[in-house]
Short mmCIF file of C-alpha atoms and ligand atoms in Angstrom, two decimals:
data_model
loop_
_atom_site.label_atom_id
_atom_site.label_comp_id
_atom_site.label_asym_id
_atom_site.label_seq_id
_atom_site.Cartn_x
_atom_site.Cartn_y
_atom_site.Cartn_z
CA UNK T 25 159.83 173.64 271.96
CA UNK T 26 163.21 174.99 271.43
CA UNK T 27 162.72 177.51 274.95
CA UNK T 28 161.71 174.48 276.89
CA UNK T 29 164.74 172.77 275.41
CA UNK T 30 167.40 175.12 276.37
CA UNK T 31 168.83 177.38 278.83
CA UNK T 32 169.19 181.20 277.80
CA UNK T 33 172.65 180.44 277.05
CA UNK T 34 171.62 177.67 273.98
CA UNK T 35 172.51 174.92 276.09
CA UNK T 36 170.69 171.39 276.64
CA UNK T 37 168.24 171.63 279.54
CA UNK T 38 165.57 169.00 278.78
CA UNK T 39 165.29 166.75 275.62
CA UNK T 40 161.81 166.23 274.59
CA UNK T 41 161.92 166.22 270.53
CA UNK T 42 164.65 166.64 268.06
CA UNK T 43 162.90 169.31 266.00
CA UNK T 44 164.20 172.29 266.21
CA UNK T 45 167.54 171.10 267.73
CA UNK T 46 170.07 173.12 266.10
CA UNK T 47 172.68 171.31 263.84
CA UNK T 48 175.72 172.38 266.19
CA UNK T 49 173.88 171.03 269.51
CA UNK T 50 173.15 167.52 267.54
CA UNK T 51 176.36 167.08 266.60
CA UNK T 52 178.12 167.48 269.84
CA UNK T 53 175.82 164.94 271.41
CA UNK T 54 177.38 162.56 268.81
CA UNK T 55 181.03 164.16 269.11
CA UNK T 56 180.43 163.67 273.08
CA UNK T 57 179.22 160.39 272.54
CA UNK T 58 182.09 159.07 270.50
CA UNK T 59 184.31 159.36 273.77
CA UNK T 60 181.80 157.24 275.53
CA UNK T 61 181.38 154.43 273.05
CA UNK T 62 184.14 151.74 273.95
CA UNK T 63 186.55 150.34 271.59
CA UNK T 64 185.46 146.63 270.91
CA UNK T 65 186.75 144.24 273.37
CA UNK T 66 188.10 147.27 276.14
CA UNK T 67 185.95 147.54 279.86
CA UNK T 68 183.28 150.23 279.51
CA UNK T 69 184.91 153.45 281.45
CA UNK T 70 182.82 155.01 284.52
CA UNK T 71 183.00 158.60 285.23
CA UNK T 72 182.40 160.56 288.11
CA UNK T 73 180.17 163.32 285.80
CA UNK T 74 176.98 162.77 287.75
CA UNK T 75 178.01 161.65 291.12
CA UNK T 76 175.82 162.97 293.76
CA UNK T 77 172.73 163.35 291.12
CA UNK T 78 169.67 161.14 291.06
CA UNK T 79 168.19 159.67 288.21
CA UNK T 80 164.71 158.51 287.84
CA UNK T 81 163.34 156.16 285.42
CA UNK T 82 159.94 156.82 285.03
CA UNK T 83 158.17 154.73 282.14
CA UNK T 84 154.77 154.23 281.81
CA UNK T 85 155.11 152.18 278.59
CA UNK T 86 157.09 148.95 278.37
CA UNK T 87 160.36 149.35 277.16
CA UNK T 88 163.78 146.87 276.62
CA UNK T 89 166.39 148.53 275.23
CA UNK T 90 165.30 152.44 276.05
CA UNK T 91 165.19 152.07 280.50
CA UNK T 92 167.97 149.13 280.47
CA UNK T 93 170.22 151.36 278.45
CA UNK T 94 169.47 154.68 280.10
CA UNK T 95 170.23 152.63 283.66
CA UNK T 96 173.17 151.70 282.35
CA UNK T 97 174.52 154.77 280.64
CA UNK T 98 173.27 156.79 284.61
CA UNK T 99 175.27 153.85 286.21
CA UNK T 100 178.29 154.65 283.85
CA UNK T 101 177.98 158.40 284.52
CA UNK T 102 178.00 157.52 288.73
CA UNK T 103 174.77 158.76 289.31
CA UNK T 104 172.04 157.07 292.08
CA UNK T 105 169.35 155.35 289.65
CA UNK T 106 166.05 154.58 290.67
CA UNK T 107 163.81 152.94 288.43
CA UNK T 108 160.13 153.17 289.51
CA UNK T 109 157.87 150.36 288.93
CA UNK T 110 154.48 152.06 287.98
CA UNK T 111 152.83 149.07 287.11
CA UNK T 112 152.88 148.74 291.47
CA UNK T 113 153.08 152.71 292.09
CA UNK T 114 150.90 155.05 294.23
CA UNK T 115 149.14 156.15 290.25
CA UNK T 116 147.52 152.47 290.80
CA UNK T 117 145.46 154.66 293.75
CA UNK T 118 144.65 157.53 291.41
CA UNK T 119 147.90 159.34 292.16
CA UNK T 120 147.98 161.96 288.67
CA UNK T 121 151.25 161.92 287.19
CA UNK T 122 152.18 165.44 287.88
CA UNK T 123 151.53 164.75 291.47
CA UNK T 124 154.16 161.49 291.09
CA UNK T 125 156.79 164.06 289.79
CA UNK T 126 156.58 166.28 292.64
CA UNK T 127 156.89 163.76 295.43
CA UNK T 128 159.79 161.90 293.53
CA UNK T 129 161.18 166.06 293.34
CA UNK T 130 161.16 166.29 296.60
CA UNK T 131 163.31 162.97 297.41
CA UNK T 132 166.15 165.26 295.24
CA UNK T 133 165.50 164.33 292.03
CA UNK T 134 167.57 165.51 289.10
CA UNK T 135 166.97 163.85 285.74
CA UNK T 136 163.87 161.83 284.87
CA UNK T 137 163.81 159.77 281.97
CA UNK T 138 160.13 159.40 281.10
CA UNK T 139 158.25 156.86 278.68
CA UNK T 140 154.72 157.49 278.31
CA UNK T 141 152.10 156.86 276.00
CA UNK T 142 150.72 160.38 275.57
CA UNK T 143 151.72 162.71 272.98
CA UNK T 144 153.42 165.34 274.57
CA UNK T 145 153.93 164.08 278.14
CA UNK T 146 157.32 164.75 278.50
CA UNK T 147 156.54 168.82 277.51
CA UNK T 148 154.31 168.72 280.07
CA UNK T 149 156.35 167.11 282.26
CA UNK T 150 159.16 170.08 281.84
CA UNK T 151 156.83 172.15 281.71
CA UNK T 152 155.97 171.45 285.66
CA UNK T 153 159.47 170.76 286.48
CA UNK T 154 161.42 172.69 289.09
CA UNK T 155 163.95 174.67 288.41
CA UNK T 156 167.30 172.84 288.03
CA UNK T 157 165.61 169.22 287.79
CA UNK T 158 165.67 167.84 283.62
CA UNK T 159 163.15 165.99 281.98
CA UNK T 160 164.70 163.69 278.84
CA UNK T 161 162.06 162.43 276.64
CA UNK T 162 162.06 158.23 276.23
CA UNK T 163 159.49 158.15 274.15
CA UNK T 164 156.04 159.97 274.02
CA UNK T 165 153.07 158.10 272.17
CA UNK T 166 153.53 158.73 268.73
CA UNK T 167 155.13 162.18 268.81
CA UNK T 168 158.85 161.94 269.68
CA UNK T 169 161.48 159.68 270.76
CA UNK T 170 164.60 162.01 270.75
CA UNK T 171 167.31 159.76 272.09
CA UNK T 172 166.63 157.31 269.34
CA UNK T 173 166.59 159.41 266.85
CA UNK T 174 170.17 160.70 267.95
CA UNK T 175 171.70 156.93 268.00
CA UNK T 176 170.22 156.34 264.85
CA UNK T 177 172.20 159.40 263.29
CA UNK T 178 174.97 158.73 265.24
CA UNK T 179 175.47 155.33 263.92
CA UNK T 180 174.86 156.60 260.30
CA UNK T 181 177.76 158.97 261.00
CA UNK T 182 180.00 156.06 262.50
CA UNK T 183 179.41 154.23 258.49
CA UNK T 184 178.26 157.14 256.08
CA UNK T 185 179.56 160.49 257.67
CA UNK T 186 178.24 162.63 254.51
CA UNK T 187 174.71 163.52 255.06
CA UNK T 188 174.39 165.24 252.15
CA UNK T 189 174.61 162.46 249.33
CA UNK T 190 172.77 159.64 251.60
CA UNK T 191 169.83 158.00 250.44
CA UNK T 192 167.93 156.44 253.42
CA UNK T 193 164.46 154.34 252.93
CA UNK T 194 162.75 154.27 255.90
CA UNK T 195 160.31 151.18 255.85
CA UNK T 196 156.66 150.10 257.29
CA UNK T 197 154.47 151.64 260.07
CA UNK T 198 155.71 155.98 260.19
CA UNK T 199 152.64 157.47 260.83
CA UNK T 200 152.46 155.65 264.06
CA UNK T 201 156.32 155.80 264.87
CA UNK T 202 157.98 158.46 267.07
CA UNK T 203 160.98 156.99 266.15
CA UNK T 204 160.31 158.08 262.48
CA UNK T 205 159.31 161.54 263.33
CA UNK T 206 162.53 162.52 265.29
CA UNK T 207 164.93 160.46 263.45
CA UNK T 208 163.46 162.20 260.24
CA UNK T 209 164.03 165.67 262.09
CA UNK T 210 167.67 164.74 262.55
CA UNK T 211 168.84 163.71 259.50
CA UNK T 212 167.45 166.95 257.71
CA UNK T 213 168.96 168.77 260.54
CA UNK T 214 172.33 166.97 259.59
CA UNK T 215 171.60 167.77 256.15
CA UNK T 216 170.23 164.27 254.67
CA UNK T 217 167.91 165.89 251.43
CA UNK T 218 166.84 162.07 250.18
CA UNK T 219 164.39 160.39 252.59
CA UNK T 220 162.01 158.22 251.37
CA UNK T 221 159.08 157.12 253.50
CA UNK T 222 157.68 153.46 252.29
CA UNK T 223 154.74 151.51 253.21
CA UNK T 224 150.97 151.09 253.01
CA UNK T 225 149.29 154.37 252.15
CA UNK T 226 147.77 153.42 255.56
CA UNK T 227 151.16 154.03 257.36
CA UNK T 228 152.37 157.38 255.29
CA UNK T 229 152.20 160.88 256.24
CA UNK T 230 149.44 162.58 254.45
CA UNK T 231 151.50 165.23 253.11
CA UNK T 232 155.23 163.91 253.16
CA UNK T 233 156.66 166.94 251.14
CA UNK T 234 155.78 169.36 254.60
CA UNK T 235 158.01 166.81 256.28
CA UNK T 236 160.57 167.30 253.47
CA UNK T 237 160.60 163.67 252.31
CA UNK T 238 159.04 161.75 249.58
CA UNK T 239 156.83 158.67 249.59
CA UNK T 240 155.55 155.87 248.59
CA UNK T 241 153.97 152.34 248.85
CA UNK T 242 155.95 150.65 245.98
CA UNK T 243 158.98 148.95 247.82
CA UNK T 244 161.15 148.50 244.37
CA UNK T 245 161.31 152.24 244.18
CA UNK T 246 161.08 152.98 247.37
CA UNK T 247 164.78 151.12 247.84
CA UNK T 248 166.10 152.18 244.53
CA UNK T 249 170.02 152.52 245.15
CA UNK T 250 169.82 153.40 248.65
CA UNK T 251 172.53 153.37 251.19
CA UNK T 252 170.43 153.22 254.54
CA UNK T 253 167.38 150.74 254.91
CA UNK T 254 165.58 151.18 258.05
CA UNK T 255 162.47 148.84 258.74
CA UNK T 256 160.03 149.90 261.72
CA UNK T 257 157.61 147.88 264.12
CA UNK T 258 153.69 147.98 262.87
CA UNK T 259 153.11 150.24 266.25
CA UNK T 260 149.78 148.09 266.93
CA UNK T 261 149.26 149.54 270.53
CA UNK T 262 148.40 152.82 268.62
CA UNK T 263 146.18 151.42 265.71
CA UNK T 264 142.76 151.10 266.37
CA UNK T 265 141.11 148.01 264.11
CA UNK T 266 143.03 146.16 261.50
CA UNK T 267 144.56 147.98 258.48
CA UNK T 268 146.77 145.76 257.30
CA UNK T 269 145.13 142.71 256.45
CA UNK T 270 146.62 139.80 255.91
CA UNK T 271 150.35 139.96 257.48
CA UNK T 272 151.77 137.65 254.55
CA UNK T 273 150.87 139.81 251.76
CA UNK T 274 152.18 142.59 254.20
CA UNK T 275 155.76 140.85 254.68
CA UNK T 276 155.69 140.28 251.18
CA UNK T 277 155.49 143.51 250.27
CA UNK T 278 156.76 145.77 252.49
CA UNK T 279 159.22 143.09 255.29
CA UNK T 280 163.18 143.75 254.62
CA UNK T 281 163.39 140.79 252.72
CA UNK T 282 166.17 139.49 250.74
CA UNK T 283 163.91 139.97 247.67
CA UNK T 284 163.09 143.26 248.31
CA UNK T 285 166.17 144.60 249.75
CA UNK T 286 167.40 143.68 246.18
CA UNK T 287 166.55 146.79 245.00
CA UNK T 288 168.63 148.67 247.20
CA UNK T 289 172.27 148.97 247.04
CA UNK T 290 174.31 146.01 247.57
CA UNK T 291 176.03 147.53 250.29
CA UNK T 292 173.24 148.98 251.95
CA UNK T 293 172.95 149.21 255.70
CA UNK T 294 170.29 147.82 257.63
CA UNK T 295 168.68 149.32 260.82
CA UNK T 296 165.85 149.06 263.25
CA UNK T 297 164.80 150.57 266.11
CA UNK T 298 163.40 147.20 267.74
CA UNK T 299 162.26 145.59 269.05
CA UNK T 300 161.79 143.46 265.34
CA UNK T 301 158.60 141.42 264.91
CA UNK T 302 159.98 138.36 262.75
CA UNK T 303 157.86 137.50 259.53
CA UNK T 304 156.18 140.36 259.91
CA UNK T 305 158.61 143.89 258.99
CA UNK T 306 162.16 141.95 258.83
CA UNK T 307 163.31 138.75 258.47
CA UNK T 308 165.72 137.36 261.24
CA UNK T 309 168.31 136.49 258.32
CA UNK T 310 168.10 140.45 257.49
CA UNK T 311 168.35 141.55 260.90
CA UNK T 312 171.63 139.60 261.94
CA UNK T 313 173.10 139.69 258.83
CA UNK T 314 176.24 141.06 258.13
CA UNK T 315 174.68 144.14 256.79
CA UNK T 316 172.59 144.86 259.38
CA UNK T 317 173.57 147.76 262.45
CA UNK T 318 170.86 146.97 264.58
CA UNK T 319 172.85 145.72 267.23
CA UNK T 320 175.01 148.03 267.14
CA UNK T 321 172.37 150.39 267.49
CA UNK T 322 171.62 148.89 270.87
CA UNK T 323 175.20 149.48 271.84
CA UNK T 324 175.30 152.85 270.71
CA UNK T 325 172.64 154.09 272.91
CA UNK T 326 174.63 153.52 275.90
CA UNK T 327 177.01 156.52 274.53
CA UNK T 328 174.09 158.28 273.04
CA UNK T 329 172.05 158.54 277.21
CA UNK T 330 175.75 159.24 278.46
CA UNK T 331 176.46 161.89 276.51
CA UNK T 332 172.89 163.78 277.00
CA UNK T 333 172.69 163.35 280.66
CA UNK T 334 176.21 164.35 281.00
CA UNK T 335 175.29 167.26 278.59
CA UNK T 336 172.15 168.85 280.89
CA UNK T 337 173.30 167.25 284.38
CA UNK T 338 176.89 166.99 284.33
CA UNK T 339 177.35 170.78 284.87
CA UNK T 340 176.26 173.65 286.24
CA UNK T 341 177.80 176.43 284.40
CA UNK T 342 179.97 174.43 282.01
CA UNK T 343 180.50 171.68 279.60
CA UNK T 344 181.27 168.39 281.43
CA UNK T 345 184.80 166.95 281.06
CA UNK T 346 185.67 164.06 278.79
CA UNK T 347 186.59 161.21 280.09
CA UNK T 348 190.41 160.31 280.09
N1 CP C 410 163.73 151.31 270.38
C1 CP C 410 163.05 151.28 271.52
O1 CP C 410 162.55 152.31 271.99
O2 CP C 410 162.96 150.05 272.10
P1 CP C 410 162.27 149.75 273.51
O3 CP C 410 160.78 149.98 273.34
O4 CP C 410 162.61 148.32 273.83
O5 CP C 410 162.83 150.73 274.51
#
């Protein structure tokens, strides 16, 4: 992945996965996102970086937070923003989705930001590319969601900068959760060395210790004196039959409770990815408690889809420009 990834100089050309992504590169996506991130309470800044460049959202998946924000953060950034409605596209004809990327090409495309439900779309999305135009992964079926993972680091860094001696439980459905895969990728990358995977042995990797993490399906010491609690979605559009059972017992033993979160330590951060299914992984208490960064996970995404569309389209031949 890493030659798809970058130019022959090491720089950002698409983003389809965060493994492989070399420590330096991560971190100034978060260093260049910092100067995009507003101060609470001051106007959002615009910036001219990609003024004149067209960005296409293409998402074959549903999606809240991942297309509004990466509108928003292109809209921020100047760019022309197209959003395609597939669900009423030319692919409702029989139109494959290669074919869709070369006709939107040759309008003048620059960027697409693609959500699919295949593993390993976006690849081959880049993979067809022209040369010059930049594919940014929004999520591809249960392989990689690389922006995610990035905001997720980025606001552990904002709380607990020191990689090294965090603890972080991450909590429910990961074998179905792209989220899980690249935000695991990242924080070893960063140089986290105590992940824990927790839930049903239904929803863990079967070898966790090739993934560098540990795991297990007993909550208590799955929590034990962590500093990072992050609770995922039961991914159900990717299960096939039910193997879960009865979604009390589940919430009981596996939802970031107040009982269970007991076990980790009392000032330990919540996050989620959303969007949160109530009473099922996370309690609403949990998720809008005072503890809990989810929103300002949301918020940090804006910053996050800045800083990597300014990173691979806001040049050619040289880092873009801070804003002011
Ligand atoms: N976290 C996330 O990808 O949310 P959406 O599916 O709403 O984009």
């Amino acid at each position: 992945m890493h030659d798809i990834q970058l130019d022959a100089a090491g720089r950002l050309r698409h983003l389809i996965t965060t493994e492989g992504l070399p420590a330096e590169l991560i971190t100034r996506i978060l260093d260049t996102a910092e100067s995009f991130v507003p101060e609470i309470g001051a106007p959002a800044k615009k910036v001219p970086l990609l003024r004149g460049r067209a960005v296409f959202n293409l998402f074959f998946e549903n999606s809240t937070r991942t297309r509004t924000t990466f509108e928003l953060a292109a809209k921020r950034l100047s760019a022309d923003v197209i959003n395609m409605d597939v669900a009423t596209s030319s692919r409702t004809k029989g139109e494959d989705d290669l074919d869709t990327l070369f006709t939107l090409q040759a309008m003048g495309a620059d960027v697409f930001v693609i959500r699919h439900p295949d593993n390993g779309a976006a690849a081959r999305f880049a993979a067809n590319a022209a040369p010059g135009v930049a594919i940014i992964n929004a999520g591809d079926g249960s392989n990689a969601h690389p922006t995610q993972a990035l905001l997720d680091v980025f606001t552990i860094r904002r709380h607990r900068p020191d990689f090294a001696n965090l603890s972080v439980a991450i909590v429910g459905d990961i074998a179905h959760s792209r989220v899980a895969h690249s935000t695991i990728h990242a924080l070893k990358t960063l140089g986290a060395t105590d992940i824990r995977l927790v839930g049903p042995a239904a929803f863990l990797p079967a070898d966790p210790s090739a993934l560098g993490v540990t795991a297990t399906t007993d909550i208590a010491a799955g929590l034990a004196d962590c500093d990072i609690v992050m609770g995922l979605r039961i991914q159900r559009e990717r299960i096939a039959g039910d193997v879960i059972g009865d979604i009390a017992d589940y919430h009981r033993d596996f939802g970031l409770t107040e009982a269970n979160l007991a076990h980790a330590r009392p000032d330990a951060l919540i996050m989620h990815p959303g969007p949160i299914n109530r009473g099922v992984e996370i309690t609403p208490e949990v998720a809008y408690s005072r503890q809990s960064l989810i929103l300002e996970q949301v918020t940090n995404g804006i910053g996050i889809r800045m800083a990597v569309m300014a990173m691979i389209a806001g040049h050619r031949g040289a880092e873009p420009a801070r804003p002011a």
